[in-house]
Coordinates of C-alpha atoms and ligand atoms in Angstrom, one line a residue:
X1 CA -78.1 -204.6 58.4
X2 CA -80.6 -204.3 56.3
X3 CA -82.5 -207.2 55.4
X4 CA -83.0 -208.2 51.7
X5 CA -85.0 -211.1 50.4
X6 CA -85.9 -212.4 46.8
X7 CA -87.8 -215.3 44.9
X8 CA -88.6 -216.3 41.9
X9 CA -91.5 -220.3 42.2
X10 CA -94.6 -221.0 41.2
X11 CA -95.3 -219.4 44.5
X12 CA -97.3 -215.7 44.7
X13 CA -94.5 -213.1 45.0
X14 CA -95.4 -210.8 47.0
X15 CA -97.2 -212.9 49.9
X16 CA -93.5 -215.7 50.0
X17 CA -91.3 -212.4 50.3
X18 CA -94.0 -209.3 53.0
X19 CA -93.5 -213.1 54.9
X20 CA -90.2 -213.4 55.0
X21 CA -89.7 -209.2 55.5
X22 CA -92.0 -209.9 58.7
X23 CA -89.2 -212.5 59.9
X24 CA -86.4 -210.5 58.9
X25 CA -87.8 -207.4 60.0
X26 CA -85.4 -207.6 63.0
X27 CA -82.1 -206.1 60.3
X28 CA -83.3 -203.0 59.9
X29 CA -87.4 -201.4 60.2
X30 CA -87.2 -198.2 59.3
X31 CA -88.3 -198.2 55.9
X32 CA -90.0 -201.4 53.2
X33 CA -90.6 -201.9 50.0
X34 CA -90.9 -205.3 47.5
X35 CA -90.6 -205.3 44.2
X36 CA -92.7 -208.7 41.4
X37 CA -92.2 -208.9 38.0
X38 CA -95.5 -209.5 35.5
X39 CA -96.0 -210.3 32.2
X40 CA -92.3 -208.7 31.6
X41 CA -93.3 -205.9 33.8
X42 CA -92.1 -205.0 36.7
X43 CA -93.7 -203.4 39.8
X44 CA -92.3 -201.4 42.4
X45 CA -93.7 -200.5 46.1
X46 CA -92.0 -198.5 48.9
X47 CA -92.6 -196.3 52.4
X48 CA -90.8 -195.7 54.8
X49 CA -92.5 -197.4 58.7
X50 CA -92.7 -201.0 59.7
X51 CA -93.3 -204.3 57.4
X52 CA -96.2 -204.7 58.7
X53 CA -97.9 -200.9 58.3
X54 CA -96.8 -200.8 54.8
X55 CA -97.3 -203.5 53.8
X56 CA -101.4 -203.4 54.2
X57 CA -101.3 -199.6 53.7
X58 CA -100.4 -200.9 49.8
X59 CA -101.9 -203.4 50.1
X60 CA -98.2 -205.6 48.5
X61 CA -99.6 -208.6 48.9
X62 CA -102.5 -208.0 45.8
X63 CA -99.1 -207.6 43.9
X64 CA -98.9 -210.9 40.9
X65 CA -95.9 -211.9 39.3
X66 CA -93.5 -215.0 40.5
X67 CA -91.0 -213.4 41.0
X68 CA -89.5 -210.3 43.6
X69 CA -86.9 -209.0 46.4
X70 CA -88.4 -207.1 48.4
X71 CA -86.3 -205.1 51.5
X72 CA -85.8 -204.3 55.1
X73 CA -84.1 -201.2 55.5
X74 CA -82.0 -199.7 58.8
X75 CA -80.1 -196.1 56.6
X76 CA -76.4 -196.0 56.3
X77 CA -77.0 -192.9 52.5
X78 CA -80.3 -190.7 52.6
X79 CA -83.0 -190.3 55.3
X80 CA -85.8 -192.8 56.2
X81 CA -88.0 -191.2 53.5
X82 CA -89.9 -193.2 50.7
X83 CA -87.3 -192.2 47.1
X84 CA -84.4 -193.4 49.7
X85 CA -86.5 -197.4 50.0
X86 CA -85.8 -199.5 48.5
X87 CA -85.8 -202.0 45.8
X88 CA -84.6 -198.9 43.9
X89 CA -84.6 -199.2 40.4
X90 CA -82.8 -198.1 36.6
X91 CA -83.5 -195.1 34.4
X92 CA -85.9 -197.3 32.7
X93 CA -87.9 -198.4 35.7
X94 CA -86.6 -202.4 33.4
X95 CA -83.9 -203.6 36.8
X96 CA -85.3 -203.5 40.0
X97 CA -82.1 -204.2 43.3
X98 CA -82.0 -204.5 46.5
X99 CA -78.7 -203.8 48.5
X100 CA -77.0 -204.1 52.2
X101 CA -73.7 -203.0 53.1
X102 CA -72.7 -199.6 52.0
X103 CA -70.4 -198.8 48.0
X104 CA -67.8 -197.2 50.1
X105 CA -66.9 -196.0 46.0
X106 CA -70.8 -195.0 44.9
X107 CA -69.8 -190.8 44.5
X108 CA -67.3 -191.6 42.0
X109 CA -69.7 -194.4 40.4
X110 CA -72.1 -191.1 40.8
X111 CA -70.2 -188.6 39.2
X112 CA -69.8 -190.8 36.5
X113 CA -72.5 -192.1 35.4
X114 CA -74.7 -188.9 36.0
X115 CA -72.5 -186.7 33.3
X116 CA -72.9 -190.6 30.9
X117 CA -77.0 -189.0 31.4
X118 CA -78.1 -191.5 34.5
X119 CA -80.7 -189.9 36.4
X120 CA -80.7 -190.5 40.4
X121 CA -84.1 -190.4 42.9
X122 CA -82.2 -191.0 46.2
X123 CA -80.0 -190.3 48.2
X124 CA -78.0 -193.5 48.2
X125 CA -75.1 -195.0 47.1
X126 CA -77.4 -198.8 46.7
X127 CA -79.0 -196.4 43.7
X128 CA -76.0 -196.0 42.0
X129 CA -75.7 -200.5 41.5
X130 CA -79.0 -200.3 39.8
X131 CA -77.9 -197.5 37.2
X132 CA -73.9 -199.8 36.3
X133 CA -76.2 -202.8 35.5
X134 CA -78.5 -200.9 33.5
X135 CA -75.2 -198.8 31.6
X136 CA -73.4 -202.3 30.8
X137 CA -76.8 -203.8 29.8
X138 CA -76.6 -202.0 26.4
X139 CA -73.3 -204.0 25.2
X140 CA -73.7 -206.4 26.5
X141 CA -75.9 -209.4 28.4
X142 CA -77.4 -209.3 32.1
X143 CA -75.5 -211.9 33.5
X144 CA -72.4 -209.9 32.0
X145 CA -73.6 -206.6 32.5
X146 CA -74.6 -207.6 36.6
X147 CA -70.6 -209.3 37.0
X148 CA -69.2 -206.4 35.8
X149 CA -70.5 -204.0 37.6
X150 CA -70.0 -205.6 41.1
X151 CA -66.1 -206.1 39.8
X152 CA -66.5 -201.8 40.6
X153 CA -68.5 -201.8 43.7
X154 CA -65.8 -201.4 46.7
X155 CA -67.2 -202.0 50.6
X156 CA -70.0 -204.7 51.2
X157 CA -72.8 -205.4 50.1
X158 CA -75.5 -207.9 49.6
X159 CA -76.9 -207.9 46.4
X160 CA -80.7 -209.3 45.2
X161 CA -81.3 -207.4 41.5
X162 CA -84.3 -208.2 38.6
X163 CA -84.4 -207.0 35.0
X164 CA -88.2 -207.0 33.1
X165 CA -85.4 -207.6 29.7
X166 CA -84.0 -210.6 31.2
X167 CA -86.0 -213.6 28.6
X168 CA -85.9 -215.7 31.7
X169 CA -87.3 -214.9 35.8
X170 CA -84.4 -214.7 37.3
X171 CA -82.7 -213.2 39.7
X172 CA -78.9 -211.8 40.0
X173 CA -77.2 -212.6 43.8
X174 CA -74.1 -210.5 44.6
X175 CA -71.8 -211.0 48.1
X176 CA -69.5 -209.3 50.2
X177 CA -68.8 -208.8 53.6
X178 CA -72.9 -208.4 54.1
X179 CA -74.9 -211.6 54.2
X180 CA -76.5 -213.9 51.4
X181 CA -77.9 -216.9 51.9
X182 CA -79.5 -219.6 48.8
X183 CA -82.5 -221.6 49.5
X184 CA -83.2 -224.5 48.1
X185 CA -86.5 -225.5 47.5
X186 CA -88.4 -227.2 45.4
X187 CA -89.3 -225.9 41.7
X188 CA -88.2 -222.9 43.1
X189 CA -85.8 -220.6 44.6
X190 CA -84.9 -217.6 47.5
X191 CA -82.7 -215.3 48.5
X192 CA -82.3 -213.5 52.3
X193 CA -79.7 -212.1 54.4
X194 CA -81.0 -215.1 56.4
X195 CA -82.3 -218.2 57.2
X196 CA -85.7 -217.6 59.5
X197 CA -87.2 -215.9 56.7
X198 CA -86.9 -218.6 54.5
X199 CA -87.6 -222.1 57.0
X200 CA -91.1 -221.9 55.5
X201 CA -89.9 -223.1 52.3
X202 CA -86.5 -225.5 52.6
X203 CA -84.6 -226.2 55.4
X204 CA -81.9 -226.8 52.5
X205 CA -79.2 -223.5 52.3
X206 CA -75.8 -222.2 50.2
X207 CA -74.4 -220.0 51.9
X208 CA -72.2 -218.0 49.6
X209 CA -68.9 -216.7 50.0
X210 CA -67.4 -213.2 50.2
X211 CA -66.9 -211.9 45.8
X212 CA -69.0 -214.9 45.0
X213 CA -72.3 -214.1 42.7
X214 CA -75.0 -216.5 41.8
X215 CA -78.5 -216.7 39.2
X216 CA -81.4 -218.3 40.7
X217 CA -84.6 -219.7 38.4
X218 CA -87.1 -221.7 39.6
X219 CA -85.3 -224.8 38.1
X220 CA -82.8 -224.4 40.8
X221 CA -78.6 -222.3 40.7
X222 CA -75.4 -221.3 39.8
X223 CA -72.7 -219.7 42.2
X224 CA -69.6 -218.2 40.4
X225 CA -67.0 -216.1 42.1
X226 CA -65.1 -212.7 41.9
X227 CA -63.1 -214.0 37.9
X228 CA -66.5 -215.4 37.0
X229 CA -66.2 -219.2 36.7
X230 CA -68.5 -221.5 37.7
X231 CA -68.2 -222.6 41.3
X232 CA -69.3 -225.5 43.3
X233 CA -70.2 -224.7 46.8
X234 CA -71.5 -226.5 50.3
X235 CA -74.8 -227.1 51.3
X236 CA -75.9 -227.1 54.3
X237 CA -79.0 -228.6 56.0
X238 CA -80.9 -227.0 59.3
X239 CA -83.1 -228.7 61.8
X240 CA -84.8 -225.4 63.0
X241 CA -88.2 -225.1 62.6
X242 CA -90.6 -222.3 61.9
X243 CA -92.1 -221.9 64.8
X244 CA -88.5 -221.0 66.4
X245 CA -88.6 -218.2 64.7
X246 CA -92.5 -217.7 65.8
X247 CA -94.3 -215.6 69.2
X248 CA -95.4 -218.4 70.2
X249 CA -97.8 -216.8 72.0
X250 CA -96.3 -214.6 73.6
X251 CA -96.3 -210.6 73.2
X252 CA -93.3 -210.3 72.5
X253 CA -89.8 -212.9 70.6
X254 CA -87.8 -211.3 74.5
X255 CA -90.0 -213.3 77.1
X256 CA -90.3 -215.9 74.5
X257 CA -86.5 -216.0 74.2
X258 CA -85.9 -215.7 77.6
X259 CA -88.1 -218.0 78.4
X260 CA -87.0 -220.3 75.9
X261 CA -83.5 -220.4 78.3
X262 CA -84.5 -222.8 80.1
X263 CA -84.3 -225.7 77.1
X264 CA -81.8 -224.2 74.8
X265 CA -79.2 -224.0 78.5
X266 CA -80.0 -228.4 77.6
X267 CA -78.9 -227.7 73.5
X268 CA -75.9 -225.5 73.9
X269 CA -74.6 -227.4 77.2
X270 CA -74.7 -230.0 75.3
X271 CA -72.9 -229.2 71.9
X272 CA -69.1 -230.3 71.4
X273 CA -65.4 -228.2 73.2
X274 CA -63.3 -230.9 72.3
X275 CA -62.0 -229.1 69.5
X276 CA -61.9 -225.9 71.6
X277 CA -60.7 -226.8 74.2
X278 CA -57.2 -228.7 72.7
X279 CA -57.2 -225.2 70.6
X280 CA -56.6 -223.1 74.1
X281 CA -54.2 -225.8 75.6
X282 CA -52.2 -224.7 73.0
X283 CA -51.8 -221.0 72.9
X284 CA -50.2 -218.9 75.4
X285 CA -52.4 -216.0 74.9
X286 CA -55.4 -215.9 73.9
X287 CA -57.2 -212.6 72.7
X288 CA -61.0 -212.3 73.3
X289 CA -62.8 -210.3 70.5
X290 CA -66.4 -209.8 70.5
X291 CA -68.9 -206.2 70.5
X292 CA -72.8 -206.0 72.5
X293 CA -73.4 -208.1 74.2
X294 CA -71.1 -211.3 73.2
X295 CA -68.1 -209.2 74.2
X296 CA -70.0 -209.1 77.6
X297 CA -69.8 -213.3 77.2
X298 CA -65.8 -212.9 76.2
X299 CA -65.5 -210.6 79.2
X300 CA -66.5 -213.3 81.4
X301 CA -64.7 -215.8 79.3
X302 CA -61.9 -214.1 80.3
X303 CA -62.0 -213.2 83.6
X304 CA -62.3 -217.4 83.9
X305 CA -59.8 -218.1 82.4
X306 CA -57.2 -215.2 84.1
X307 CA -58.4 -216.9 87.3
X308 CA -56.1 -219.5 86.4
X309 CA -53.5 -218.3 85.6
X310 CA -53.6 -217.2 82.1
X311 CA -52.4 -214.6 79.8
X312 CA -56.7 -214.4 78.2
X313 CA -58.0 -210.4 77.7
X314 CA -61.1 -209.6 75.9
X315 CA -61.1 -207.1 73.5
X316 CA -64.0 -204.7 71.7
X317 CA -63.6 -205.9 68.4
X318 CA -64.4 -202.8 66.5
X319 CA -61.2 -201.3 68.6
X320 CA -59.2 -204.6 68.5
X321 CA -56.8 -203.6 66.0
X322 CA -56.0 -200.1 66.9
X323 CA -54.7 -201.7 70.1
X324 CA -52.5 -205.1 70.1
X325 CA -51.4 -206.7 66.5
X326 CA -51.7 -210.8 68.0
X327 CA -48.7 -213.2 66.8
X328 CA -48.3 -217.1 66.2
X329 CA -48.9 -218.1 69.1
X330 CA -51.7 -216.1 69.9
X331 CA -55.7 -217.6 69.5
X332 CA -58.0 -215.2 68.6
X333 CA -60.6 -216.2 69.4
X334 CA -64.2 -214.9 68.6
X335 CA -67.7 -214.6 69.4
X336 CA -70.6 -213.5 67.2
X337 CA -74.0 -214.8 68.1
X338 CA -75.2 -213.9 64.3
X339 CA -71.6 -214.9 62.8
X340 CA -72.6 -211.2 60.7
X341 CA -71.9 -208.5 63.0
X342 CA -68.8 -206.6 60.8
X343 CA -66.9 -205.1 63.6
X344 CA -66.1 -208.6 64.9
X345 CA -65.6 -210.1 61.4
X346 CA -62.2 -207.2 60.6
X347 CA -61.4 -207.5 63.6
X348 CA -60.5 -211.6 63.1
X349 CA -58.9 -210.3 59.6
X350 CA -57.3 -208.6 61.6
X351 CA -55.6 -211.3 63.3
X352 CA -54.4 -213.5 60.1
X353 CA -51.0 -215.5 61.0
X354 CA -53.3 -217.3 64.4
X355 CA -54.6 -218.9 65.1
X356 CA -58.5 -218.8 65.2
X357 CA -61.8 -220.0 66.8
X358 CA -65.6 -218.9 66.4
X359 CA -68.2 -219.1 68.8
X360 CA -71.1 -218.3 67.6
X361 CA -75.3 -219.8 66.6
X362 CA -75.0 -219.9 63.3
X363 CA -73.8 -221.9 60.8
X364 CA -72.7 -220.9 57.7
X365 CA -72.3 -218.0 58.2
X366 CA -69.5 -215.4 57.4
X367 CA -67.0 -216.1 61.2
X368 CA -67.0 -219.8 60.2
X369 CA -64.9 -219.3 57.0
X370 CA -62.8 -217.4 59.3
X371 CA -61.8 -219.4 61.7
X372 CA -60.7 -222.8 62.0
X373 CA -62.1 -224.0 64.3
X374 CA -66.2 -222.8 65.6
X375 CA -68.2 -224.3 68.4
X376 CA -72.3 -223.3 67.8
X377 CA -74.1 -222.1 70.5
X378 CA -77.5 -224.1 69.3
X379 CA -80.0 -221.2 70.5
X380 CA -82.6 -221.6 67.4
X381 CA -82.7 -218.3 65.4
X382 CA -83.3 -216.0 68.1
X383 CA -85.1 -212.7 67.0
X384 CA -85.3 -209.9 69.8
X385 CA -82.6 -207.3 68.5
X386 CA -81.8 -207.9 72.4
X387 CA -79.8 -210.4 73.1
X388 CA -80.9 -212.9 75.8
X389 CA -81.4 -217.0 75.3
X390 CA -77.4 -216.8 73.2
X391 CA -76.2 -214.7 75.9
X392 CA -76.6 -217.5 78.9
X393 CA -75.6 -219.8 75.3
X394 CA -72.7 -218.3 75.2
X395 CA -72.2 -218.7 78.5
X396 CA -73.4 -221.9 78.8
X397 CA -70.1 -222.6 76.0
X398 CA -68.1 -220.7 77.7
X399 CA -67.7 -222.5 81.5
X400 CA -68.2 -225.3 78.7
X401 CA -64.9 -224.9 78.1
X402 CA -64.0 -224.2 81.6
X403 CA -65.3 -226.2 84.4
X404 CA -66.8 -229.1 81.7
X405 CA -70.3 -230.3 81.7
X406 CA -70.4 -232.2 85.3
X407 CA -71.2 -228.2 87.0
X408 CA -73.3 -227.6 84.9
X409 CA -76.6 -229.9 84.7
X410 CA -78.1 -227.6 87.4
X411 CA -78.7 -224.9 84.7
X412 CA -82.5 -226.2 83.3
X413 CA -83.3 -226.0 86.8
X414 CA -82.2 -223.2 88.1
X415 CA -83.1 -221.0 84.8
X416 CA -86.7 -222.5 85.1
X417 CA -86.3 -221.4 88.6
X418 CA -85.0 -217.9 88.4
X419 CA -88.5 -217.3 85.3
X420 CA -90.5 -218.0 88.5
X421 CA -89.4 -214.2 89.9
X422 CA -91.6 -213.0 87.0
X423 CA -93.4 -211.1 88.5
X424 CA -92.0 -210.4 90.9
X425 CA -89.7 -209.0 89.2
X426 CA -93.0 -206.8 87.5
X427 CA -93.6 -205.1 90.6
X428 CA -90.1 -203.7 90.2
X429 CA -90.1 -202.8 87.0
X430 CA -93.0 -200.8 87.8
X431 CA -91.5 -198.1 90.3
X432 CA -88.7 -198.1 87.8
X433 CA -90.1 -196.8 84.9
X434 CA -90.0 -194.0 85.5
X435 CA -86.1 -193.2 86.8
X436 CA -84.0 -191.1 84.4
X437 CA -80.6 -193.0 85.6
X438 CA -80.1 -196.2 86.5
X439 CA -77.0 -197.7 87.8
X440 CA -75.9 -201.6 88.4
X441 CA -72.6 -203.1 90.8
X442 CA -71.2 -205.7 91.2
X443 CA -67.7 -207.7 91.6
X444 CA -66.2 -210.0 90.7
X445 CA -67.0 -212.1 87.3
X446 CA -70.3 -210.5 88.8
X447 CA -69.8 -208.0 86.6
X448 CA -70.0 -208.9 83.2
X449 CA -73.7 -209.6 84.2
X450 CA -73.6 -206.3 85.8
X451 CA -72.9 -205.0 81.8
X452 CA -75.2 -207.4 80.4
X453 CA -77.9 -206.8 82.9
X454 CA -76.9 -202.6 82.1
X455 CA -76.7 -202.6 77.8
X456 CA -79.6 -204.8 78.0
X457 CA -81.9 -202.2 80.3
X458 CA -80.7 -199.4 78.1
X459 CA -81.3 -200.7 74.5
X460 CA -85.0 -201.5 75.3
X461 CA -86.1 -199.1 78.6
X462 CA -84.2 -195.9 77.0
X463 CA -83.3 -195.2 80.7
X464 CA -79.9 -194.3 80.7
X465 CA -77.5 -196.6 82.6
X466 CA -74.3 -197.3 83.9
X467 CA -72.4 -200.1 85.5
X468 CA -69.5 -200.4 87.2
X469 CA -67.2 -203.3 89.6
X470 CA -68.7 -201.8 93.1
X471 CA -65.5 -201.3 93.9
X472 CA -65.1 -198.0 92.3
X473 CA -67.8 -196.2 92.8
X474 CA -66.3 -193.4 95.0
X475 CA -63.6 -193.4 92.2
X476 CA -66.3 -190.3 90.9
X477 CA -69.7 -191.8 90.3
X478 CA -70.7 -192.0 93.9
X479 CA -71.4 -188.4 92.3
X480 CA -74.6 -189.6 91.3
X481 CA -76.2 -191.6 94.0
X482 CA -78.4 -189.4 95.3
X483 CA -82.1 -189.2 96.7
X484 CA -84.2 -192.1 94.9
X485 CA -81.2 -192.7 92.1
X486 CA -82.0 -197.3 91.8
X487 CA -78.7 -199.4 92.1
X488 CA -79.4 -202.6 91.3
X489 CA -76.8 -205.0 93.3
X490 CA -75.8 -208.1 92.5
X491 CA -75.2 -209.4 95.3
X492 CA -74.9 -213.2 95.1
X493 CA -73.9 -214.7 98.3
X494 CA -70.4 -215.7 96.6
X495 CA -66.4 -214.7 97.8
X496 CA -67.5 -210.3 95.8
X497 CA -69.8 -210.1 98.3
X498 CA -68.3 -208.7 101.2
X499 CA -66.7 -205.7 99.6
X500 CA -69.9 -204.8 97.6
X501 CA -72.1 -204.8 100.7
X502 CA -69.3 -201.4 101.1
X503 CA -70.4 -200.4 98.1
X504 CA -74.6 -201.1 98.5
X505 CA -73.8 -198.8 101.8
X506 CA -71.9 -195.8 100.9
X507 CA -74.4 -196.2 97.7
X508 CA -77.2 -196.0 100.6
X509 CA -75.5 -193.2 102.5
X510 CA -76.3 -191.1 99.8
X511 CA -80.4 -191.9 98.9
X512 CA -79.9 -194.1 96.9
X513 CA -82.7 -196.8 96.0
X514 CA -81.2 -200.3 96.5
X515 CA -82.4 -203.3 94.4
X516 CA -79.9 -206.1 94.7
X517 CA -80.8 -210.5 93.3
X518 CA -79.0 -211.8 95.6
X519 CA -79.1 -215.0 98.9
X520 CA -78.0 -212.9 101.4
X521 CA -80.6 -212.0 104.2
X522 CA -78.6 -209.6 105.4
X523 CA -78.6 -207.3 102.1
X524 CA -82.3 -207.9 101.6
X525 CA -82.7 -206.1 105.0
X526 CA -80.5 -203.2 103.6
X527 CA -82.6 -202.7 100.1
X528 CA -85.7 -201.3 99.2
X529 CA -86.7 -203.6 96.7
X530 CA -84.9 -207.2 96.0
X531 CA -84.8 -210.7 93.4
X532 CA -85.0 -214.1 95.1
X533 CA -81.9 -216.1 94.3
X534 CA -82.5 -220.0 95.1
X535 CA -80.3 -220.7 98.2
X536 CA -78.2 -223.2 98.5
X537 CA -76.3 -222.6 94.7
X538 CA -72.8 -223.9 93.5
X539 CA -71.2 -220.2 93.5
X540 CA -69.7 -221.2 89.9
X541 CA -73.5 -220.3 88.4
X542 CA -74.6 -217.0 90.2
X543 CA -73.7 -215.4 86.8
X544 CA -76.6 -217.3 85.8
X545 CA -79.3 -216.5 87.7
X546 CA -78.6 -212.5 87.8
X547 CA -79.0 -212.6 84.1
X548 CA -82.0 -213.8 84.2
X549 CA -84.7 -211.4 86.3
X550 CA -82.3 -209.2 84.6
X551 CA -83.5 -209.4 81.4
X552 CA -87.2 -209.8 82.2
X553 CA -86.9 -206.7 84.5
X554 CA -85.6 -204.9 80.9
X555 CA -88.3 -206.1 79.3
X556 CA -90.8 -205.2 81.6
X557 CA -89.9 -201.9 82.0
X558 CA -89.7 -201.2 78.6
X559 CA -92.5 -202.5 77.9
X560 CA -94.5 -200.1 80.8
X561 CA -92.7 -197.6 78.8
X562 CA -94.7 -198.4 75.2
X563 CA -91.2 -199.2 74.2
X564 CA -91.6 -202.0 71.5
X565 CA -89.0 -204.5 72.9
X566 CA -88.7 -206.7 70.2
X567 CA -87.6 -203.4 67.4
X568 CA -85.6 -200.4 70.5
X569 CA -84.8 -197.0 68.0
X570 CA -81.2 -196.8 65.9
X571 CA -80.5 -200.4 66.6
X572 CA -80.9 -203.3 65.0
X573 CA -79.9 -206.8 65.4
X574 CA -77.0 -208.1 63.0
X575 CA -74.4 -205.4 62.5
X576 CA -73.3 -205.4 59.0
X577 CA -71.4 -202.6 59.6
X578 CA -68.5 -201.3 60.7
Ligands
LIG1 O1 -74.0 -211.3 66.4 P1 -73.0 -210.0 68.2 O2 -73.5 -211.2 68.6 O3 -71.9 -210.2 67.2 O4 -73.7 -208.9 67.6 C1 -73.0 -207.5 68.2 C2 -74.0 -207.1 69.1 O5 -74.2 -206.2 68.8 C3 -75.4 -207.9 70.1 O6 -75.0 -208.7 71.0 C4 -75.5 -206.3 70.3 O7 -75.7 -206.3 71.3 C5 -76.9 -207.1 71.7 N1 -78.5 -206.9 70.3 C6 -77.4 -206.3 72.4 O8 -78.6 -207.0 73.2

């Protein structure tokens, strides 16, 4: 969940690291730090806070040197404070390390190192690694010492380390169950948790595999497998432009990414799903695993497959290992925007004998190495913590898998029309910003969209929000609907409308403030506020028409409340711990 960046080359390391950390901040943003090597001396600056404030308060970019590592933190071990921020150094202050992941055997290692005289300055699990390297460096050359230290670690890690005692300017890398990608530049090398942080310098990357270690120097890189032997790893090139990972004039990434949906939906629809369809036709049972927003796309896939009479079910990835034992005849589909979500990767590993398919946005991500076949979203990098464009892209892939592309030609225009409702949505946001609870209701295939709208709403507005199939209200939740409590009804004119209308009336009779997204005049009349859906729409496209204004609603309530929707508290974009 933390963001790591490293650089070695002729450039000014502190500037490159600081710029990179700004791009990586969506991975974690409670503290930040960089370490650089200049004239054989290590300098570290770090503190709690966001990249922008810490880097300017500590004047990161005044630091000289051409090699360095940087880190933005999402705390797992130890409170948020300067001492626990990365980079961490050894007792001699010659070695600096940044780490993403969890070292599960850290307390055993810490006792061992303390007994050998090492002094620790933080409460983190990460710091043990740098002391371990220091310990082994007493008797072994740098690479051997690094490999030996890595061999002692249990848990997950992406690590970048450098040493002032090294005879060359080099970075030492290792990864297991946490992403780390090498950026191959001309006369310079980078590494980072995610590709966008390196796009300014290169479009060529090497994704390290599980257990890999590597050395970077300005002349190139070498990769080693966990047994220490040198291995070759495939280079990948991406066609993402730097501007794709920038705000492009919008006040927030989230708003840009919501608006980007009108373009990227076509890119996603162009994605090749023939291999995936063949796989899906071959198996009787389909298990779909995912987390958060991707789970809602998974629910939609399961729902549409079930409507076709198929045996399909969507599972919350973190629970999948507890509730099922997939057999060879089950196709397991993992959906993950980042392709790095630990819960999803773990759930895929829980199905060792099953054939597997991934739907992801990230070329070279861990999920692609765990499956037999991958479908890419082609949505470009998504920087806002709240998933928006990647959700509609996931839906587009799901729809293409089920209906084929022919019926979906009108999607870009539909999304554009729904985006045009922004000012109207903004006015509704003003009425909701002071509320404490919000409920979303829908029926049938619109229910996954209600779940997603509710997740988006609570995630960035901090207003308690829940979503239900409308029929469930009367089985308990109706007790919470009192005067003025918003009930947002996803009420398109499809086969679900009649029954949902009954639920809307039930909520209204208890004083509920009905906000509808609808193309039905009667529902509109019953509503206090309504967001229109264009009339004459093919009913299968309603989910797309529903989600876009509800993303905008969450965004505007968030902004009205003075929250930064790109960086909601306690969350991170890529959740690489279980
Ligand atoms: O990268 P993934 O799609 O696997 O991420 C799963 C969830 O963490 C993610 O969808 C999360 O729920 C969203 N950021 C919510 O907007």
